[in-house]
mmCIF file with all atom_site columns, C-alpha atoms in Angstrom:
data_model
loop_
_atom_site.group_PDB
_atom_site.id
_atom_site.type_symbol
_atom_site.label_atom_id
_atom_site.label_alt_id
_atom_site.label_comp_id
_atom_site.label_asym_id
_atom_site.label_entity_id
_atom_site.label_seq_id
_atom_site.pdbx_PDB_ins_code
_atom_site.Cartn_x
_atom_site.Cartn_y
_atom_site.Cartn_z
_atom_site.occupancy
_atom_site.B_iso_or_equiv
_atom_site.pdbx_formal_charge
_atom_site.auth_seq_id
_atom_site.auth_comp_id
_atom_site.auth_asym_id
_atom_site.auth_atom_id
_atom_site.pdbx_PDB_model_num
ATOM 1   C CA . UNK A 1 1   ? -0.279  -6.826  -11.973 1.00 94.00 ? 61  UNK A CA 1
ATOM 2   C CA . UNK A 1 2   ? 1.035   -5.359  -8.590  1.00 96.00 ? 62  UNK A CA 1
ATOM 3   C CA . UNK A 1 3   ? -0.526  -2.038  -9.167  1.00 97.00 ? 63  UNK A CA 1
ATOM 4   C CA . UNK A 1 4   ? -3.874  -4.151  -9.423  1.00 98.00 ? 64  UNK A CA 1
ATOM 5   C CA . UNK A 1 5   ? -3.273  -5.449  -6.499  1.00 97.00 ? 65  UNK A CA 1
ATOM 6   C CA . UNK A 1 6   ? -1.917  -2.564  -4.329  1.00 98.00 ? 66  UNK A CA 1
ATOM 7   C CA . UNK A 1 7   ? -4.940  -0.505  -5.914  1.00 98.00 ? 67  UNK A CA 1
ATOM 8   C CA . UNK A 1 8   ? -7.557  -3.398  -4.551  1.00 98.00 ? 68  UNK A CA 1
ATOM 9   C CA . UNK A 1 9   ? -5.907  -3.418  -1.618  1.00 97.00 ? 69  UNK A CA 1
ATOM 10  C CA . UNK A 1 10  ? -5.834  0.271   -0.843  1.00 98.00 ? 70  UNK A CA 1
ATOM 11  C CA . UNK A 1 11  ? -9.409  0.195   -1.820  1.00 98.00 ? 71  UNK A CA 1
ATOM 12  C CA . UNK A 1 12  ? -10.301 -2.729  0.878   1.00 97.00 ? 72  UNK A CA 1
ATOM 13  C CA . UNK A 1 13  ? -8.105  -1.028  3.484   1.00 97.00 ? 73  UNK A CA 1
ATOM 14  C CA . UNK A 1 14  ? -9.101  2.878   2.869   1.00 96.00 ? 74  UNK A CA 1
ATOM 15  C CA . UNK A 1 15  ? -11.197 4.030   5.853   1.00 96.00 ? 75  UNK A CA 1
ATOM 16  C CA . UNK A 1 16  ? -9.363  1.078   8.563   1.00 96.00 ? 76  UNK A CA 1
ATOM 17  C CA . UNK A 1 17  ? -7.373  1.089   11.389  1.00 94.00 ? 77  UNK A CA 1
ATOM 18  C CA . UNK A 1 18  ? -4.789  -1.209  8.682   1.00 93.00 ? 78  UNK A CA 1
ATOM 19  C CA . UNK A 1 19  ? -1.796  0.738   6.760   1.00 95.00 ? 79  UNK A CA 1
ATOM 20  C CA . UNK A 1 20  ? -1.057  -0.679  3.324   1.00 97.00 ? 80  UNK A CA 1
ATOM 21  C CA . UNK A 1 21  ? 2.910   -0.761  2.455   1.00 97.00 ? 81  UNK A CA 1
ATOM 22  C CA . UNK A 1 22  ? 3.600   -2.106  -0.766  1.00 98.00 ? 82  UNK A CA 1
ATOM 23  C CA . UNK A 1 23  ? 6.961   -3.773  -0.781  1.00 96.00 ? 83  UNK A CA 1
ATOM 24  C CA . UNK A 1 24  ? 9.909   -2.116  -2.712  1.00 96.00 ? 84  UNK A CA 1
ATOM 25  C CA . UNK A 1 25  ? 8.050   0.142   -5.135  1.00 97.00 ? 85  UNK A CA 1
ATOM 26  C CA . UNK A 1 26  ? 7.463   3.447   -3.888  1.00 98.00 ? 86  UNK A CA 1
ATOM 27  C CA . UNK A 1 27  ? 6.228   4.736   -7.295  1.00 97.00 ? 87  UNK A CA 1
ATOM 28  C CA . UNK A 1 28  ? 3.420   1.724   -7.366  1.00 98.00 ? 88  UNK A CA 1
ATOM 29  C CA . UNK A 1 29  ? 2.433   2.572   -4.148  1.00 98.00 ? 89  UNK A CA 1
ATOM 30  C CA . UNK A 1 30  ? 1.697   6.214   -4.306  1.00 98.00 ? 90  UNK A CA 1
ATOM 31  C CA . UNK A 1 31  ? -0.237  5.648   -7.358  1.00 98.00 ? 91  UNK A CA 1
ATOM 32  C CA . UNK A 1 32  ? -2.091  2.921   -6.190  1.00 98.00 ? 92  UNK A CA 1
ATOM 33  C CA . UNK A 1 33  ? -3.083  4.909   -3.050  1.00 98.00 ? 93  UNK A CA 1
ATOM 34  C CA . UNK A 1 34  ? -1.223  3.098   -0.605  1.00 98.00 ? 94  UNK A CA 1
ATOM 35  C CA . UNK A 1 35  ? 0.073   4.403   2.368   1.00 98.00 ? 95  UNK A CA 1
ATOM 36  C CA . UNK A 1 36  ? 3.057   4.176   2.153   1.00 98.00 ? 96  UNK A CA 1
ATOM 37  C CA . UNK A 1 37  ? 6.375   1.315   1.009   1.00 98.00 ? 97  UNK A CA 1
ATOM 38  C CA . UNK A 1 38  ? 8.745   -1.270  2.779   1.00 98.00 ? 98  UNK A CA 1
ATOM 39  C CA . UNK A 1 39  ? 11.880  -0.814  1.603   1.00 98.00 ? 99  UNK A CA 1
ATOM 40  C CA . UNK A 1 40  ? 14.782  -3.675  1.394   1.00 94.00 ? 100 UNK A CA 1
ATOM 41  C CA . UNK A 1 41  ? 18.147  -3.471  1.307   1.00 88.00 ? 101 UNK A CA 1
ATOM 42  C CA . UNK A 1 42  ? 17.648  -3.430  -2.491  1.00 91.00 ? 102 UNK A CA 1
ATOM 43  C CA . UNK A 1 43  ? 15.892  -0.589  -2.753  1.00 94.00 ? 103 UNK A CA 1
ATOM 44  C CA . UNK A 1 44  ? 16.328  3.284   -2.948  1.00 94.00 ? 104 UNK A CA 1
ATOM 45  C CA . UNK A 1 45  ? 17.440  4.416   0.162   1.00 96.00 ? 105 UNK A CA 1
ATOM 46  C CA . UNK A 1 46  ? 14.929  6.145   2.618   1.00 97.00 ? 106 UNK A CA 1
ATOM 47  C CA . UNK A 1 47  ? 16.076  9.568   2.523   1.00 97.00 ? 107 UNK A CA 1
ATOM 48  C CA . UNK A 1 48  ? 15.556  9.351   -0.997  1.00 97.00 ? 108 UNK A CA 1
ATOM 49  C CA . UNK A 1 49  ? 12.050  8.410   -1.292  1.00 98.00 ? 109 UNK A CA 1
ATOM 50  C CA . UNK A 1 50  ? 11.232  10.545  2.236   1.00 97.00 ? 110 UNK A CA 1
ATOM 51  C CA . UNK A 1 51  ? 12.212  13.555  -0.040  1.00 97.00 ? 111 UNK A CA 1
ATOM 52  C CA . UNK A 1 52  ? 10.138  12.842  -3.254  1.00 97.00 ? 112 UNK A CA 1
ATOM 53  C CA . UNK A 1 53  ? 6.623   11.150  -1.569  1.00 97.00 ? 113 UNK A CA 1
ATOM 54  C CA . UNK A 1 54  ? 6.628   13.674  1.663   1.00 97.00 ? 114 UNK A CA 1
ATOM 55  C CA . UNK A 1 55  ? 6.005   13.564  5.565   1.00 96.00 ? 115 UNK A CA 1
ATOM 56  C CA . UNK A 1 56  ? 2.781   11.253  4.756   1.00 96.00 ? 116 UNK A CA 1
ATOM 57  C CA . UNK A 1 57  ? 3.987   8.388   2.989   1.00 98.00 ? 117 UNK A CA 1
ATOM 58  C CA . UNK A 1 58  ? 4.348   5.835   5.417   1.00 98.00 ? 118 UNK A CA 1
ATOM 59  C CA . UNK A 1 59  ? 8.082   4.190   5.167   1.00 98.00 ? 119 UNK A CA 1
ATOM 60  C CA . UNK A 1 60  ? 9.766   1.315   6.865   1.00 98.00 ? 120 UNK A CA 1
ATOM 61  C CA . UNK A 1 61  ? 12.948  -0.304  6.175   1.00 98.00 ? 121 UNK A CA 1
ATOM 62  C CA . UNK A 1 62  ? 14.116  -3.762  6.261   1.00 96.00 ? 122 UNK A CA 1
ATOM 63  C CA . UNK A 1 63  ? 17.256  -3.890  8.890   1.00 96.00 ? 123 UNK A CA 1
ATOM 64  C CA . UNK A 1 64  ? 19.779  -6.494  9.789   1.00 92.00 ? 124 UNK A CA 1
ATOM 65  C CA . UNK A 1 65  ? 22.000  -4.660  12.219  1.00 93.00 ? 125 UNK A CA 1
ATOM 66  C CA . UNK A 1 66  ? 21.522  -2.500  15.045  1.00 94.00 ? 126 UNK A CA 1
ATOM 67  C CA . UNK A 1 67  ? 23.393  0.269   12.843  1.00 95.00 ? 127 UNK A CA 1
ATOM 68  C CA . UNK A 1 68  ? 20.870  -0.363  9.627   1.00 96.00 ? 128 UNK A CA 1
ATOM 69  C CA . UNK A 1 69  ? 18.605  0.355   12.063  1.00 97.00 ? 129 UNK A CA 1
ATOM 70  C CA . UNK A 1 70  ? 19.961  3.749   13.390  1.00 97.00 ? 130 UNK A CA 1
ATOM 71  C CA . UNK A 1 71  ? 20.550  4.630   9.636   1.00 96.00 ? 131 UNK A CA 1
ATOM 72  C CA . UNK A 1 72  ? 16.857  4.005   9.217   1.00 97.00 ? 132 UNK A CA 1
ATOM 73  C CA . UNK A 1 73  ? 15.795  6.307   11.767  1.00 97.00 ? 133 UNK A CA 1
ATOM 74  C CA . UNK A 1 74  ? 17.912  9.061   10.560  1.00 97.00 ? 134 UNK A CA 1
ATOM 75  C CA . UNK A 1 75  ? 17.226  8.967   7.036   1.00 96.00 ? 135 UNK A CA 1
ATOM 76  C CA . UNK A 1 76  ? 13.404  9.451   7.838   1.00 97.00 ? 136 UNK A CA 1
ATOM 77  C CA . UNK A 1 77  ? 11.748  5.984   8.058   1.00 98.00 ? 137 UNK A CA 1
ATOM 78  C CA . UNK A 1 78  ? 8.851   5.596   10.092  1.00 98.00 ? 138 UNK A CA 1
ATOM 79  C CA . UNK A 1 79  ? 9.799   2.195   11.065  1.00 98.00 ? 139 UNK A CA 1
ATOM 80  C CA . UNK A 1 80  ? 12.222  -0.717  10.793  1.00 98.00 ? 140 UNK A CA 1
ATOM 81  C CA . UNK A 1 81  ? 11.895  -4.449  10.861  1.00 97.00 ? 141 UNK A CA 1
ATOM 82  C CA . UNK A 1 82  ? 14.967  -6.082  12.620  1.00 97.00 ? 142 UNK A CA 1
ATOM 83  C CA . UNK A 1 83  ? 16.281  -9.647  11.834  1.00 94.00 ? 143 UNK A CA 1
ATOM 84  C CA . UNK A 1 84  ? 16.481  -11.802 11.576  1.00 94.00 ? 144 UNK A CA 1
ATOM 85  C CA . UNK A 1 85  ? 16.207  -12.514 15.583  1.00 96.00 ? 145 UNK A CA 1
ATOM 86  C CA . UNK A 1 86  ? 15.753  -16.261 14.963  1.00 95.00 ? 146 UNK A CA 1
ATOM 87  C CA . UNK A 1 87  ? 17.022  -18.651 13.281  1.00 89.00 ? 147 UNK A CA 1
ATOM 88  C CA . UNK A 1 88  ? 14.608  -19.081 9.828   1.00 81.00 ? 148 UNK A CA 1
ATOM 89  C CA . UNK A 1 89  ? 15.065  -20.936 6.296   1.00 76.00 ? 149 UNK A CA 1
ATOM 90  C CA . UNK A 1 90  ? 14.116  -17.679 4.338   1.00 67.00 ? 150 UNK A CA 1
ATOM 91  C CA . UNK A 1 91  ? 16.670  -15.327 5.645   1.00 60.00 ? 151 UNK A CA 1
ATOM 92  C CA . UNK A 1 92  ? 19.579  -18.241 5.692   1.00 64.00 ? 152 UNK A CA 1
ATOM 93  C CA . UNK A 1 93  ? 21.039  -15.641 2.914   1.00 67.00 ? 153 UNK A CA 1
ATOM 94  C CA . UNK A 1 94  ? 20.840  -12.634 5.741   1.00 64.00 ? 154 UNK A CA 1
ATOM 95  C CA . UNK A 1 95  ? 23.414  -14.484 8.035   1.00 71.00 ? 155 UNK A CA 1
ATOM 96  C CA . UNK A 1 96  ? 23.589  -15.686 11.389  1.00 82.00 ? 156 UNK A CA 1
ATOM 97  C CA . UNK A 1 97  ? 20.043  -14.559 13.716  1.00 93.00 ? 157 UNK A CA 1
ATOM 98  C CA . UNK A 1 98  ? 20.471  -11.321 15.319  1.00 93.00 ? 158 UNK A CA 1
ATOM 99  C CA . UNK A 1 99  ? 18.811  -13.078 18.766  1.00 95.00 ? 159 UNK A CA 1
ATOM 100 C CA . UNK A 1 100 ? 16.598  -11.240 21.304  1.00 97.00 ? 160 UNK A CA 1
ATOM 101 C CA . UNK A 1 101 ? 19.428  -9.086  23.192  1.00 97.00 ? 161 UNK A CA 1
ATOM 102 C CA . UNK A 1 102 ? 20.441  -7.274  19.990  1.00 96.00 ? 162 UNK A CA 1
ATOM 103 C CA . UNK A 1 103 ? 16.655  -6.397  19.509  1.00 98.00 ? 163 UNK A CA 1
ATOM 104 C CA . UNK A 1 104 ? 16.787  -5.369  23.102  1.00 97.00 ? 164 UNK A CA 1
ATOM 105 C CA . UNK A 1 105 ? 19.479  -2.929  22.587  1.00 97.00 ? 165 UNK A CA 1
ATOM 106 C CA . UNK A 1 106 ? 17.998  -1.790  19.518  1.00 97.00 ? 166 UNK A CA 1
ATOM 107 C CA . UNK A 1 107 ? 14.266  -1.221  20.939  1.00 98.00 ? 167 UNK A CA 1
ATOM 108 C CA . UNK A 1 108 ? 16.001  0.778   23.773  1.00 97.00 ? 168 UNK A CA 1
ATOM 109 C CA . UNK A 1 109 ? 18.360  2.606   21.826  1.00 97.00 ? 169 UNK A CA 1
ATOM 110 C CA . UNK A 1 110 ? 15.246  4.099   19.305  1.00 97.00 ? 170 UNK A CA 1
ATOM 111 C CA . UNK A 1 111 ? 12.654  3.788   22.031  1.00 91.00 ? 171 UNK A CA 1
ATOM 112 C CA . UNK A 1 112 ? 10.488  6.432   20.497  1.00 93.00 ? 172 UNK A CA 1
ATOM 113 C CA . UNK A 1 113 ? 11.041  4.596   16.706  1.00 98.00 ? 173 UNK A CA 1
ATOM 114 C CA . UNK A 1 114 ? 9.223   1.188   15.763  1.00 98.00 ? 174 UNK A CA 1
ATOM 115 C CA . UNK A 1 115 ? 10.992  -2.051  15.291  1.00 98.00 ? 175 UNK A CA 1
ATOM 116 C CA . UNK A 1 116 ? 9.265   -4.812  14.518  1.00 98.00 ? 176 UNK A CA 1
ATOM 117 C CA . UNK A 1 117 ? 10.796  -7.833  14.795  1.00 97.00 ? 177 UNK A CA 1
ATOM 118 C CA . UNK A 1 118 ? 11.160  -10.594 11.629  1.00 95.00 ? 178 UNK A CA 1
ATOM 119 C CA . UNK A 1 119 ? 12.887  -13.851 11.288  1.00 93.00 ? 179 UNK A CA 1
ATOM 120 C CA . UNK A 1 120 ? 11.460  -17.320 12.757  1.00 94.00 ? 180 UNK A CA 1
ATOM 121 C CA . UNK A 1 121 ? 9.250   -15.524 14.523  1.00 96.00 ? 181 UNK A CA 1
ATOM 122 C CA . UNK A 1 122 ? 6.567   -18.426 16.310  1.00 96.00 ? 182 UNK A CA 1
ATOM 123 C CA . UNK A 1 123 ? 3.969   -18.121 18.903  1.00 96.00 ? 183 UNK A CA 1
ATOM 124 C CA . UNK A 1 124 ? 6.275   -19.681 21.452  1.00 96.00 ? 184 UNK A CA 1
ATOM 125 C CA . UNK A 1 125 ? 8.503   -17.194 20.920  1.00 97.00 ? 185 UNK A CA 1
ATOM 126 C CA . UNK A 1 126 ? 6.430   -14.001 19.835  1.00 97.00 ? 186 UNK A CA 1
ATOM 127 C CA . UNK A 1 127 ? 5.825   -12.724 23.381  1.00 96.00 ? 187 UNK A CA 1
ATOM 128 C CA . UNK A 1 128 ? 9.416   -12.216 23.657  1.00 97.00 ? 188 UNK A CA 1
ATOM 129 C CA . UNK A 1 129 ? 9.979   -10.342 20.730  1.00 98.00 ? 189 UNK A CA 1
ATOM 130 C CA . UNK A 1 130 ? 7.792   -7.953  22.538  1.00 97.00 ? 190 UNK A CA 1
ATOM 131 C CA . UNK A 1 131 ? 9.404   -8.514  26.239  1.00 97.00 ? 191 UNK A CA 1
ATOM 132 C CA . UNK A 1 132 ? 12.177  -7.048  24.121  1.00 97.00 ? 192 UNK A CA 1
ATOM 133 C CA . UNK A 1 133 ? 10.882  -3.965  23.146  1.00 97.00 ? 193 UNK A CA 1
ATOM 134 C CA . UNK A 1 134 ? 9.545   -5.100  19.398  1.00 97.00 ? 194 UNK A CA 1
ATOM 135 C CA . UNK A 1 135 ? 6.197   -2.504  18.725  1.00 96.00 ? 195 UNK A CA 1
ATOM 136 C CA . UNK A 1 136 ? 5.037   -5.312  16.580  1.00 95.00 ? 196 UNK A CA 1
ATOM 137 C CA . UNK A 1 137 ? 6.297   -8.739  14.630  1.00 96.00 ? 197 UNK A CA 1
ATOM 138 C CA . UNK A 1 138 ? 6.411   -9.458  11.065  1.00 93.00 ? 198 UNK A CA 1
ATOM 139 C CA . UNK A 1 139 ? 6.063   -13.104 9.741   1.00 91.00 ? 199 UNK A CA 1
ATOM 140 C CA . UNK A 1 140 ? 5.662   -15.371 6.819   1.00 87.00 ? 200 UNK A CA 1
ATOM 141 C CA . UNK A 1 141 ? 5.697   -18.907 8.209   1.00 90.00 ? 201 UNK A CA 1
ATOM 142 C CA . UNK A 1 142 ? 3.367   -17.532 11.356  1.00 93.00 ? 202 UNK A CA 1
ATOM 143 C CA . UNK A 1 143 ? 0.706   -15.827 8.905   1.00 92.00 ? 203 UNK A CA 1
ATOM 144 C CA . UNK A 1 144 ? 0.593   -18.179 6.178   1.00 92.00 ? 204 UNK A CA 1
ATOM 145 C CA . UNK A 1 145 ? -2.488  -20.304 6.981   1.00 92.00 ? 205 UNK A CA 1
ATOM 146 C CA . UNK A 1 146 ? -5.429  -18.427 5.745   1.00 92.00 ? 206 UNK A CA 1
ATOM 147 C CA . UNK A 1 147 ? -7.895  -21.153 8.059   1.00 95.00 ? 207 UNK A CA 1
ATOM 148 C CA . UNK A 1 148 ? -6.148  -20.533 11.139  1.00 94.00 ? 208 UNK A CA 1
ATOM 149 C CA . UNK A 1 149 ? -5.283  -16.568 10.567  1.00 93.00 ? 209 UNK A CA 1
ATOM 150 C CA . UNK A 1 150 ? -8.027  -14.927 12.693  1.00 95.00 ? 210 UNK A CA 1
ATOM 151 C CA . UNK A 1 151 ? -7.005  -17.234 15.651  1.00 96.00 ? 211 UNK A CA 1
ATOM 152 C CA . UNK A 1 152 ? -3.507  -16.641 15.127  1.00 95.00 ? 212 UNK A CA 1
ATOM 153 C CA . UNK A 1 153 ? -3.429  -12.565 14.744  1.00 94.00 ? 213 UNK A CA 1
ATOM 154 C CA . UNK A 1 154 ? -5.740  -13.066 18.108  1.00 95.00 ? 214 UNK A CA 1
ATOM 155 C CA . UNK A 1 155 ? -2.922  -15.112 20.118  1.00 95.00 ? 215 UNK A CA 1
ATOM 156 C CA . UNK A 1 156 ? -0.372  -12.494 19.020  1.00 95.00 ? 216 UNK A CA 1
ATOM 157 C CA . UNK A 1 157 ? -2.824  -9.423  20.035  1.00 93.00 ? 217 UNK A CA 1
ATOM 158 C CA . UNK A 1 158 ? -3.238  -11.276 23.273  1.00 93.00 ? 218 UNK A CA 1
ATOM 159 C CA . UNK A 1 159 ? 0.928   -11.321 23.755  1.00 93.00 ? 219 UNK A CA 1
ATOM 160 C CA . UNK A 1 160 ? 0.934   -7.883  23.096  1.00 91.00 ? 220 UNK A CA 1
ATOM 161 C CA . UNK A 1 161 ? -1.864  -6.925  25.124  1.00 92.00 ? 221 UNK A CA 1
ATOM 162 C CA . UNK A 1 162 ? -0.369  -9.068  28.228  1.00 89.00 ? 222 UNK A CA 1
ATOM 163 C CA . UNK A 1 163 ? 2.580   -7.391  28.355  1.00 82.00 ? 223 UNK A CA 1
ATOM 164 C CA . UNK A 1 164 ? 1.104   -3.965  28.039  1.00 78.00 ? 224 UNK A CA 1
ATOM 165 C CA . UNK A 1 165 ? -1.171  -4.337  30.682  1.00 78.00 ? 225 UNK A CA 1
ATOM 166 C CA . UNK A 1 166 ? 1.615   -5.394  33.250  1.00 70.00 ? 226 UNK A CA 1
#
């Protein structure tokens, strides 16, 4: 069933500005002609799959700690999503929130490196996620009504773009 659905979704997103990451399974994603996997902190490690799927595959890594972080970056991962920063009911299991000044110190610390931030992230508080350095947010809660999605994606676009253009 998920290689169904990474394959229909590489097919929709083929040829767009969107990157498909299929979550956890490497192997299903290459197959399925995605671009690439998210890996948790369950999964083969990033060096690992860097070496067997090459310099294309697109590969991010699920971080709680400044230093998961670091180790992303150095074992080849073109990204990381930090958290949580807030406080959230489906990363309760992950500890207590990592808050906005550790994302600040991790955004400045791998300036040239993508972190995306994760974890109770809201559009109250999405603009600063970015005010502290996050290249993008990543959200369940935030993205999970399919009636309100276009508006929502366009008030987060609009955070970013604020803050870029300043």
């Amino acid at each position: 069933m998920l290689y169904q659905l990474a394959t229909e979704a590489a097919r929709i997103t083929r040829g767009t500005a969107t990157r498909l990451l299929v979550n956890d399974r490497a192997d299903i994603a290459r197959a399925a002609g995605a671009d690439g996997v998210h890996l948790t902190t369950q999964s083969l490690p990033a060096g690992q799959v860097r070496e067997t799927y090459g310099s294309e595959f697109l590969i991010g890594v699920s971080t709680h700690s400044p230093e998961e972080a670091h180790a992303a970056r150095r074992e080849g991962a073109n990204l990381a999503v930090f958290g949580p920063v807030f406080k959230t009911e489906s990363k309760v299991g992950l500890g207590d929130p990592q808050g906005l000044e550790k994302l600040r110190k991790v955004a400045a610390e791998l300036k040239d490196f993508p972190i995306l931030a994760i974890g109770g992230v809201s559009l109250d508080n999405v603009a600063d996620c970015f005010v502290a350095g996050a290249s993008g947010v990543a959200a369940i809660r935030l993205l999970n009504d399919a009636a309100n999605l276009q508006a929502t994606v366009s008030k987060i676009r609009g955070a970013f773009r604020r803050l870029s253009d300043s």
